[in-house]
Amino acid sequence: MIDGIMSFDVTSEKFDHIKLPELPPNIVMRKRLTTYEGRLAFFYSGTHHDYGIKLWVLEDAVKHEWSKHLYVPPPLLGHNYDDCSAFGFTDGGEFVLAPRLVCGTKKPFYVVYFDIKKNAVRRVVIEGICSELDGAPLCITQSIFPGQIDNPMFL
């Protein structure tokens, strides 16, 4: 949960508090920090009938100005977003969505990429995950790291 954000100015060597935008009081979902087009941002995704991705982008850290955006993925044939959470952006600017719960069924595990500029989605099925859990109790999708890369300097 994000309670506050601090910045550090390397020139003056001083910390400063960045005021968060006013949020509706009923937000209980976990907010996630990310970057959007090189700027600090945070987002959360709704659930069930209130699905959408709410994104706040820091426009000016000195003036504490944030812009607010709401994105709702277009329908994807044979799929609804009730069981999905957003996990962040890829380097190409697509939101990554995946099921919150992975269960031991024969259903495939999938990741949905939502391009907010084109308002387009694509679904990628990852085979083998659910079949390994066949008959197992529910498991929770903890983390998905969009844009994860290896740095050869640290291998």
mmCIF file with all atom_site columns, C-alpha atoms in Angstrom:
data_model
loop_
_atom_site.group_PDB
_atom_site.id
_atom_site.type_symbol
_atom_site.label_atom_id
_atom_site.label_alt_id
_atom_site.label_comp_id
_atom_site.label_asym_id
_atom_site.label_entity_id
_atom_site.label_seq_id
_atom_site.pdbx_PDB_ins_code
_atom_site.Cartn_x
_atom_site.Cartn_y
_atom_site.Cartn_z
_atom_site.occupancy
_atom_site.B_iso_or_equiv
_atom_site.pdbx_formal_charge
_atom_site.auth_seq_id
_atom_site.auth_comp_id
_atom_site.auth_asym_id
_atom_site.auth_atom_id
_atom_site.pdbx_PDB_model_num
ATOM 1   C CA . MET A 1 1   ? 0.000   0.000   0.000   1.00 0.00 ? 1   MET A CA 1
ATOM 2   C CA . ILE A 1 2   ? 1.307   3.464   -0.834  1.00 0.00 ? 2   ILE A CA 1
ATOM 3   C CA . ASP A 1 3   ? 1.106   5.865   2.101   1.00 0.00 ? 3   ASP A CA 1
ATOM 4   C CA . GLY A 1 4   ? 3.565   8.461   0.843   1.00 0.00 ? 4   GLY A CA 1
ATOM 5   C CA . ILE A 1 5   ? 6.288   9.115   -1.694  1.00 0.00 ? 5   ILE A CA 1
ATOM 6   C CA . MET A 1 6   ? 9.614   10.790  -1.028  1.00 0.00 ? 6   MET A CA 1
ATOM 7   C CA . SER A 1 7   ? 11.958  12.343  -3.558  1.00 0.00 ? 7   SER A CA 1
ATOM 8   C CA . PHE A 1 8   ? 15.662  13.057  -3.231  1.00 0.00 ? 8   PHE A CA 1
ATOM 9   C CA . ASP A 1 9   ? 17.290  15.989  -5.024  1.00 0.00 ? 9   ASP A CA 1
ATOM 10  C CA . VAL A 1 10  ? 20.908  15.017  -5.757  1.00 0.00 ? 10  VAL A CA 1
ATOM 11  C CA . THR A 1 11  ? 21.923  18.660  -6.284  1.00 0.00 ? 11  THR A CA 1
ATOM 12  C CA . SER A 1 12  ? 20.697  19.975  -2.935  1.00 0.00 ? 12  SER A CA 1
ATOM 13  C CA . GLU A 1 13  ? 20.957  16.577  -1.201  1.00 0.00 ? 13  GLU A CA 1
ATOM 14  C CA . LYS A 1 14  ? 17.521  17.099  0.338   1.00 0.00 ? 14  LYS A CA 1
ATOM 15  C CA . PHE A 1 15  ? 14.504  14.862  0.698   1.00 0.00 ? 15  PHE A CA 1
ATOM 16  C CA . ASP A 1 16  ? 11.021  16.117  -0.078  1.00 0.00 ? 16  ASP A CA 1
ATOM 17  C CA . HIS A 1 17  ? 7.572   14.632  0.389   1.00 0.00 ? 17  HIS A CA 1
ATOM 18  C CA . ILE A 1 18  ? 5.436   14.292  -2.742  1.00 0.00 ? 18  ILE A CA 1
ATOM 19  C CA . LYS A 1 19  ? 1.786   14.799  -1.872  1.00 0.00 ? 19  LYS A CA 1
ATOM 20  C CA . LEU A 1 20  ? -0.473  12.047  -3.203  1.00 0.00 ? 20  LEU A CA 1
ATOM 21  C CA . PRO A 1 21  ? -3.616  12.982  -5.120  1.00 0.00 ? 21  PRO A CA 1
ATOM 22  C CA . GLU A 1 22  ? -7.006  12.856  -3.450  1.00 0.00 ? 22  GLU A CA 1
ATOM 23  C CA . LEU A 1 23  ? -8.360  9.333   -3.747  1.00 0.00 ? 23  LEU A CA 1
ATOM 24  C CA . PRO A 1 24  ? -11.910 8.125   -3.237  1.00 0.00 ? 24  PRO A CA 1
ATOM 25  C CA . PRO A 1 25  ? -12.358 6.854   0.340   1.00 0.00 ? 25  PRO A CA 1
ATOM 26  C CA . ASN A 1 26  ? -13.576 3.438   -0.822  1.00 0.00 ? 26  ASN A CA 1
ATOM 27  C CA . ILE A 1 27  ? -10.303 2.392   -2.457  1.00 0.00 ? 27  ILE A CA 1
ATOM 28  C CA . VAL A 1 28  ? -9.185  -0.695  -0.628  1.00 0.00 ? 28  VAL A CA 1
ATOM 29  C CA . MET A 1 29  ? -7.324  -2.314  -3.498  1.00 0.00 ? 29  MET A CA 1
ATOM 30  C CA . ARG A 1 30  ? -3.556  -2.433  -3.351  1.00 0.00 ? 30  ARG A CA 1
ATOM 31  C CA . LYS A 1 31  ? -2.021  0.390   -5.327  1.00 0.00 ? 31  LYS A CA 1
ATOM 32  C CA . ARG A 1 32  ? 1.123   -0.388  -7.299  1.00 0.00 ? 32  ARG A CA 1
ATOM 33  C CA . LEU A 1 33  ? 3.964   1.937   -8.194  1.00 0.00 ? 33  LEU A CA 1
ATOM 34  C CA . THR A 1 34  ? 5.174   1.970   -11.779 1.00 0.00 ? 34  THR A CA 1
ATOM 35  C CA . THR A 1 35  ? 6.578   4.299   -14.383 1.00 0.00 ? 35  THR A CA 1
ATOM 36  C CA . TYR A 1 36  ? 4.568   5.570   -17.299 1.00 0.00 ? 36  TYR A CA 1
ATOM 37  C CA . GLU A 1 37  ? 6.341   7.268   -20.195 1.00 0.00 ? 37  GLU A CA 1
ATOM 38  C CA . GLY A 1 38  ? 9.325   7.945   -17.922 1.00 0.00 ? 38  GLY A CA 1
ATOM 39  C CA . ARG A 1 39  ? 7.271   9.459   -15.101 1.00 0.00 ? 39  ARG A CA 1
ATOM 40  C CA . LEU A 1 40  ? 6.363   8.107   -11.691 1.00 0.00 ? 40  LEU A CA 1
ATOM 41  C CA . ALA A 1 41  ? 2.869   6.660   -11.584 1.00 0.00 ? 41  ALA A CA 1
ATOM 42  C CA . PHE A 1 42  ? 0.680   4.367   -9.542  1.00 0.00 ? 42  PHE A CA 1
ATOM 43  C CA . PHE A 1 43  ? -2.401  2.397   -10.434 1.00 0.00 ? 43  PHE A CA 1
ATOM 44  C CA . TYR A 1 44  ? -4.950  -0.043  -9.150  1.00 0.00 ? 44  TYR A CA 1
ATOM 45  C CA . SER A 1 45  ? -7.474  -2.214  -10.913 1.00 0.00 ? 45  SER A CA 1
ATOM 46  C CA . GLY A 1 46  ? -11.097 -2.643  -9.914  1.00 0.00 ? 46  GLY A CA 1
ATOM 47  C CA . THR A 1 47  ? -12.915 -5.916  -9.536  1.00 0.00 ? 47  THR A CA 1
ATOM 48  C CA . HIS A 1 48  ? -16.064 -7.597  -10.792 1.00 0.00 ? 48  HIS A CA 1
ATOM 49  C CA . HIS A 1 49  ? -18.526 -5.085  -12.283 1.00 0.00 ? 49  HIS A CA 1
ATOM 50  C CA . ASP A 1 50  ? -16.254 -2.103  -11.583 1.00 0.00 ? 50  ASP A CA 1
ATOM 51  C CA . TYR A 1 51  ? -13.417 -3.278  -13.791 1.00 0.00 ? 51  TYR A CA 1
ATOM 52  C CA . GLY A 1 52  ? -11.011 -0.727  -15.091 1.00 0.00 ? 52  GLY A CA 1
ATOM 53  C CA . ILE A 1 53  ? -7.476  0.408   -14.489 1.00 0.00 ? 53  ILE A CA 1
ATOM 54  C CA . LYS A 1 54  ? -7.136  3.695   -12.653 1.00 0.00 ? 54  LYS A CA 1
ATOM 55  C CA . LEU A 1 55  ? -3.783  5.351   -13.353 1.00 0.00 ? 55  LEU A CA 1
ATOM 56  C CA . TRP A 1 56  ? -2.325  8.464   -11.715 1.00 0.00 ? 56  TRP A CA 1
ATOM 57  C CA . VAL A 1 57  ? 0.768   9.988   -13.348 1.00 0.00 ? 57  VAL A CA 1
ATOM 58  C CA . LEU A 1 58  ? 2.992   12.516  -11.564 1.00 0.00 ? 58  LEU A CA 1
ATOM 59  C CA . GLU A 1 59  ? 3.117   15.513  -13.889 1.00 0.00 ? 59  GLU A CA 1
ATOM 60  C CA . ASP A 1 60  ? 4.988   17.931  -11.598 1.00 0.00 ? 60  ASP A CA 1
ATOM 61  C CA . ALA A 1 61  ? 6.692   16.785  -8.371  1.00 0.00 ? 61  ALA A CA 1
ATOM 62  C CA . VAL A 1 62  ? 7.303   20.329  -7.119  1.00 0.00 ? 62  VAL A CA 1
ATOM 63  C CA . LYS A 1 63  ? 3.666   21.402  -7.514  1.00 0.00 ? 63  LYS A CA 1
ATOM 64  C CA . HIS A 1 64  ? 2.334   17.931  -6.551  1.00 0.00 ? 64  HIS A CA 1
ATOM 65  C CA . GLU A 1 65  ? 0.297   17.724  -9.765  1.00 0.00 ? 65  GLU A CA 1
ATOM 66  C CA . TRP A 1 66  ? -1.064  14.343  -10.838 1.00 0.00 ? 66  TRP A CA 1
ATOM 67  C CA . SER A 1 67  ? -3.130  13.429  -13.873 1.00 0.00 ? 67  SER A CA 1
ATOM 68  C CA . LYS A 1 68  ? -5.792  10.746  -13.515 1.00 0.00 ? 68  LYS A CA 1
ATOM 69  C CA . HIS A 1 69  ? -6.706  8.266   -16.249 1.00 0.00 ? 69  HIS A CA 1
ATOM 70  C CA . LEU A 1 70  ? -9.221  5.428   -16.448 1.00 0.00 ? 70  LEU A CA 1
ATOM 71  C CA . TYR A 1 71  ? -8.690  2.589   -18.921 1.00 0.00 ? 71  TYR A CA 1
ATOM 72  C CA . VAL A 1 72  ? -11.163 -0.214  -19.565 1.00 0.00 ? 72  VAL A CA 1
ATOM 73  C CA . PRO A 1 73  ? -9.916  -3.045  -21.778 1.00 0.00 ? 73  PRO A CA 1
ATOM 74  C CA . PRO A 1 74  ? -12.124 -3.834  -24.769 1.00 0.00 ? 74  PRO A CA 1
ATOM 75  C CA . PRO A 1 75  ? -13.914 -7.192  -24.815 1.00 0.00 ? 75  PRO A CA 1
ATOM 76  C CA . LEU A 1 76  ? -11.821 -10.230 -25.599 1.00 0.00 ? 76  LEU A CA 1
ATOM 77  C CA . LEU A 1 77  ? -13.746 -13.103 -27.213 1.00 0.00 ? 77  LEU A CA 1
ATOM 78  C CA . GLY A 1 78  ? -14.685 -15.694 -24.605 1.00 0.00 ? 78  GLY A CA 1
ATOM 79  C CA . HIS A 1 79  ? -13.041 -13.800 -21.763 1.00 0.00 ? 79  HIS A CA 1
ATOM 80  C CA . ASN A 1 80  ? -14.049 -11.427 -18.995 1.00 0.00 ? 80  ASN A CA 1
ATOM 81  C CA . TYR A 1 81  ? -11.787 -9.459  -16.706 1.00 0.00 ? 81  TYR A CA 1
ATOM 82  C CA . ASP A 1 82  ? -13.568 -10.197 -13.419 1.00 0.00 ? 82  ASP A CA 1
ATOM 83  C CA . ASP A 1 83  ? -10.764 -12.456 -12.234 1.00 0.00 ? 83  ASP A CA 1
ATOM 84  C CA . CYS A 1 84  ? -7.845  -10.316 -13.433 1.00 0.00 ? 84  CYS A CA 1
ATOM 85  C CA . SER A 1 85  ? -5.523  -7.798  -11.820 1.00 0.00 ? 85  SER A CA 1
ATOM 86  C CA . ALA A 1 86  ? -3.171  -5.366  -13.505 1.00 0.00 ? 86  ALA A CA 1
ATOM 87  C CA . PHE A 1 87  ? 0.518   -5.923  -12.773 1.00 0.00 ? 87  PHE A CA 1
ATOM 88  C CA . GLY A 1 88  ? 2.202   -2.997  -14.528 1.00 0.00 ? 88  GLY A CA 1
ATOM 89  C CA . PHE A 1 89  ? 3.456   -1.830  -17.885 1.00 0.00 ? 89  PHE A CA 1
ATOM 90  C CA . THR A 1 90  ? 5.737   -3.436  -20.422 1.00 0.00 ? 90  THR A CA 1
ATOM 91  C CA . ASP A 1 91  ? 8.484   -1.321  -21.966 1.00 0.00 ? 91  ASP A CA 1
ATOM 92  C CA . GLY A 1 92  ? 6.180   -1.015  -25.005 1.00 0.00 ? 92  GLY A CA 1
ATOM 93  C CA . GLY A 1 93  ? 3.457   0.686   -22.934 1.00 0.00 ? 93  GLY A CA 1
ATOM 94  C CA . GLU A 1 94  ? 1.051   -2.237  -22.568 1.00 0.00 ? 94  GLU A CA 1
ATOM 95  C CA . PHE A 1 95  ? -0.638  -3.044  -19.267 1.00 0.00 ? 95  PHE A CA 1
ATOM 96  C CA . VAL A 1 96  ? -0.094  -6.630  -18.183 1.00 0.00 ? 96  VAL A CA 1
ATOM 97  C CA . LEU A 1 97  ? -3.144  -8.331  -16.689 1.00 0.00 ? 97  LEU A CA 1
ATOM 98  C CA . ALA A 1 98  ? -3.354  -11.846 -15.277 1.00 0.00 ? 98  ALA A CA 1
ATOM 99  C CA . PRO A 1 99  ? -5.722  -13.890 -13.132 1.00 0.00 ? 99  PRO A CA 1
ATOM 100 C CA . ARG A 1 100 ? -5.531  -13.222 -9.408  1.00 0.00 ? 100 ARG A CA 1
ATOM 101 C CA . LEU A 1 101 ? -6.050  -16.908 -8.688  1.00 0.00 ? 101 LEU A CA 1
ATOM 102 C CA . VAL A 1 102 ? -4.491  -19.891 -10.383 1.00 0.00 ? 102 VAL A CA 1
ATOM 103 C CA . CYS A 1 103 ? -6.266  -23.131 -9.616  1.00 0.00 ? 103 CYS A CA 1
ATOM 104 C CA . GLY A 1 104 ? -5.661  -26.765 -10.332 1.00 0.00 ? 104 GLY A CA 1
ATOM 105 C CA . THR A 1 105 ? -8.023  -27.061 -13.279 1.00 0.00 ? 105 THR A CA 1
ATOM 106 C CA . LYS A 1 106 ? -7.495  -27.898 -16.893 1.00 0.00 ? 106 LYS A CA 1
ATOM 107 C CA . LYS A 1 107 ? -7.962  -24.227 -17.831 1.00 0.00 ? 107 LYS A CA 1
ATOM 108 C CA . PRO A 1 108 ? -4.819  -22.677 -19.267 1.00 0.00 ? 108 PRO A CA 1
ATOM 109 C CA . PHE A 1 109 ? -2.975  -19.898 -17.447 1.00 0.00 ? 109 PHE A CA 1
ATOM 110 C CA . TYR A 1 110 ? -2.884  -16.714 -19.513 1.00 0.00 ? 110 TYR A CA 1
ATOM 111 C CA . VAL A 1 111 ? -1.591  -13.180 -19.517 1.00 0.00 ? 111 VAL A CA 1
ATOM 112 C CA . VAL A 1 112 ? -3.449  -10.346 -21.253 1.00 0.00 ? 112 VAL A CA 1
ATOM 113 C CA . TYR A 1 113 ? -1.571  -7.428  -22.788 1.00 0.00 ? 113 TYR A CA 1
ATOM 114 C CA . PHE A 1 114 ? -3.662  -4.255  -23.038 1.00 0.00 ? 114 PHE A CA 1
ATOM 115 C CA . ASP A 1 115 ? -2.332  -1.520  -25.336 1.00 0.00 ? 115 ASP A CA 1
ATOM 116 C CA . ILE A 1 116 ? -3.965  1.647   -23.969 1.00 0.00 ? 116 ILE A CA 1
ATOM 117 C CA . LYS A 1 117 ? -3.015  3.822   -26.942 1.00 0.00 ? 117 LYS A CA 1
ATOM 118 C CA . LYS A 1 118 ? -4.569  1.450   -29.513 1.00 0.00 ? 118 LYS A CA 1
ATOM 119 C CA . ASN A 1 119 ? -7.283  0.211   -27.120 1.00 0.00 ? 119 ASN A CA 1
ATOM 120 C CA . ALA A 1 120 ? -6.401  -3.334  -28.160 1.00 0.00 ? 120 ALA A CA 1
ATOM 121 C CA . VAL A 1 121 ? -5.817  -6.533  -26.212 1.00 0.00 ? 121 VAL A CA 1
ATOM 122 C CA . ARG A 1 122 ? -4.066  -9.806  -26.888 1.00 0.00 ? 122 ARG A CA 1
ATOM 123 C CA . ARG A 1 123 ? -4.108  -12.932 -24.777 1.00 0.00 ? 123 ARG A CA 1
ATOM 124 C CA . VAL A 1 124 ? -1.072  -15.173 -24.365 1.00 0.00 ? 124 VAL A CA 1
ATOM 125 C CA . VAL A 1 125 ? -1.629  -18.674 -23.006 1.00 0.00 ? 125 VAL A CA 1
ATOM 126 C CA . ILE A 1 126 ? 1.203   -20.153 -20.949 1.00 0.00 ? 126 ILE A CA 1
ATOM 127 C CA . GLU A 1 127 ? 0.918   -23.919 -21.057 1.00 0.00 ? 127 GLU A CA 1
ATOM 128 C CA . GLY A 1 128 ? 1.847   -26.304 -18.277 1.00 0.00 ? 128 GLY A CA 1
ATOM 129 C CA . ILE A 1 129 ? 1.201   -24.181 -15.197 1.00 0.00 ? 129 ILE A CA 1
ATOM 130 C CA . CYS A 1 130 ? -2.367  -25.276 -14.408 1.00 0.00 ? 130 CYS A CA 1
ATOM 131 C CA . SER A 1 131 ? -1.782  -28.908 -15.386 1.00 0.00 ? 131 SER A CA 1
ATOM 132 C CA . GLU A 1 132 ? 0.985   -29.051 -12.753 1.00 0.00 ? 132 GLU A CA 1
ATOM 133 C CA . LEU A 1 133 ? -1.546  -27.902 -10.158 1.00 0.00 ? 133 LEU A CA 1
ATOM 134 C CA . ASP A 1 134 ? -4.259  -30.377 -11.176 1.00 0.00 ? 134 ASP A CA 1
ATOM 135 C CA . GLY A 1 135 ? -6.270  -31.213 -8.070  1.00 0.00 ? 135 GLY A CA 1
ATOM 136 C CA . ALA A 1 136 ? -4.286  -28.775 -5.924  1.00 0.00 ? 136 ALA A CA 1
ATOM 137 C CA . PRO A 1 137 ? -5.953  -26.140 -3.740  1.00 0.00 ? 137 PRO A CA 1
ATOM 138 C CA . LEU A 1 138 ? -6.192  -22.576 -4.971  1.00 0.00 ? 138 LEU A CA 1
ATOM 139 C CA . CYS A 1 139 ? -2.965  -20.682 -5.469  1.00 0.00 ? 139 CYS A CA 1
ATOM 140 C CA . ILE A 1 140 ? -2.649  -16.904 -5.629  1.00 0.00 ? 140 ILE A CA 1
ATOM 141 C CA . THR A 1 141 ? -0.813  -15.089 -8.405  1.00 0.00 ? 141 THR A CA 1
ATOM 142 C CA . GLN A 1 142 ? 1.634   -13.039 -6.358  1.00 0.00 ? 142 GLN A CA 1
ATOM 143 C CA . SER A 1 143 ? 3.798   -11.193 -8.866  1.00 0.00 ? 143 SER A CA 1
ATOM 144 C CA . ILE A 1 144 ? 4.266   -10.754 -12.558 1.00 0.00 ? 144 ILE A CA 1
ATOM 145 C CA . PHE A 1 145 ? 7.153   -8.574  -13.670 1.00 0.00 ? 145 PHE A CA 1
ATOM 146 C CA . PRO A 1 146 ? 6.466   -6.816  -16.957 1.00 0.00 ? 146 PRO A CA 1
ATOM 147 C CA . GLY A 1 147 ? 9.562   -5.703  -18.801 1.00 0.00 ? 147 GLY A CA 1
ATOM 148 C CA . GLN A 1 148 ? 11.871  -7.914  -16.726 1.00 0.00 ? 148 GLN A CA 1
ATOM 149 C CA . ILE A 1 149 ? 15.335  -8.128  -18.287 1.00 0.00 ? 149 ILE A CA 1
ATOM 150 C CA . ASP A 1 150 ? 18.671  -9.615  -17.352 1.00 0.00 ? 150 ASP A CA 1
ATOM 151 C CA . ASN A 1 151 ? 21.622  -7.295  -17.038 1.00 0.00 ? 151 ASN A CA 1
ATOM 152 C CA . PRO A 1 152 ? 24.763  -9.061  -18.345 1.00 0.00 ? 152 PRO A CA 1
ATOM 153 C CA . MET A 1 153 ? 26.907  -6.909  -16.026 1.00 0.00 ? 153 MET A CA 1
ATOM 154 C CA . PHE A 1 154 ? 25.502  -8.748  -13.004 1.00 0.00 ? 154 PHE A CA 1
ATOM 155 C CA . LEU A 1 155 ? 25.291  -12.337 -14.277 1.00 0.00 ? 155 LEU A CA 1
#
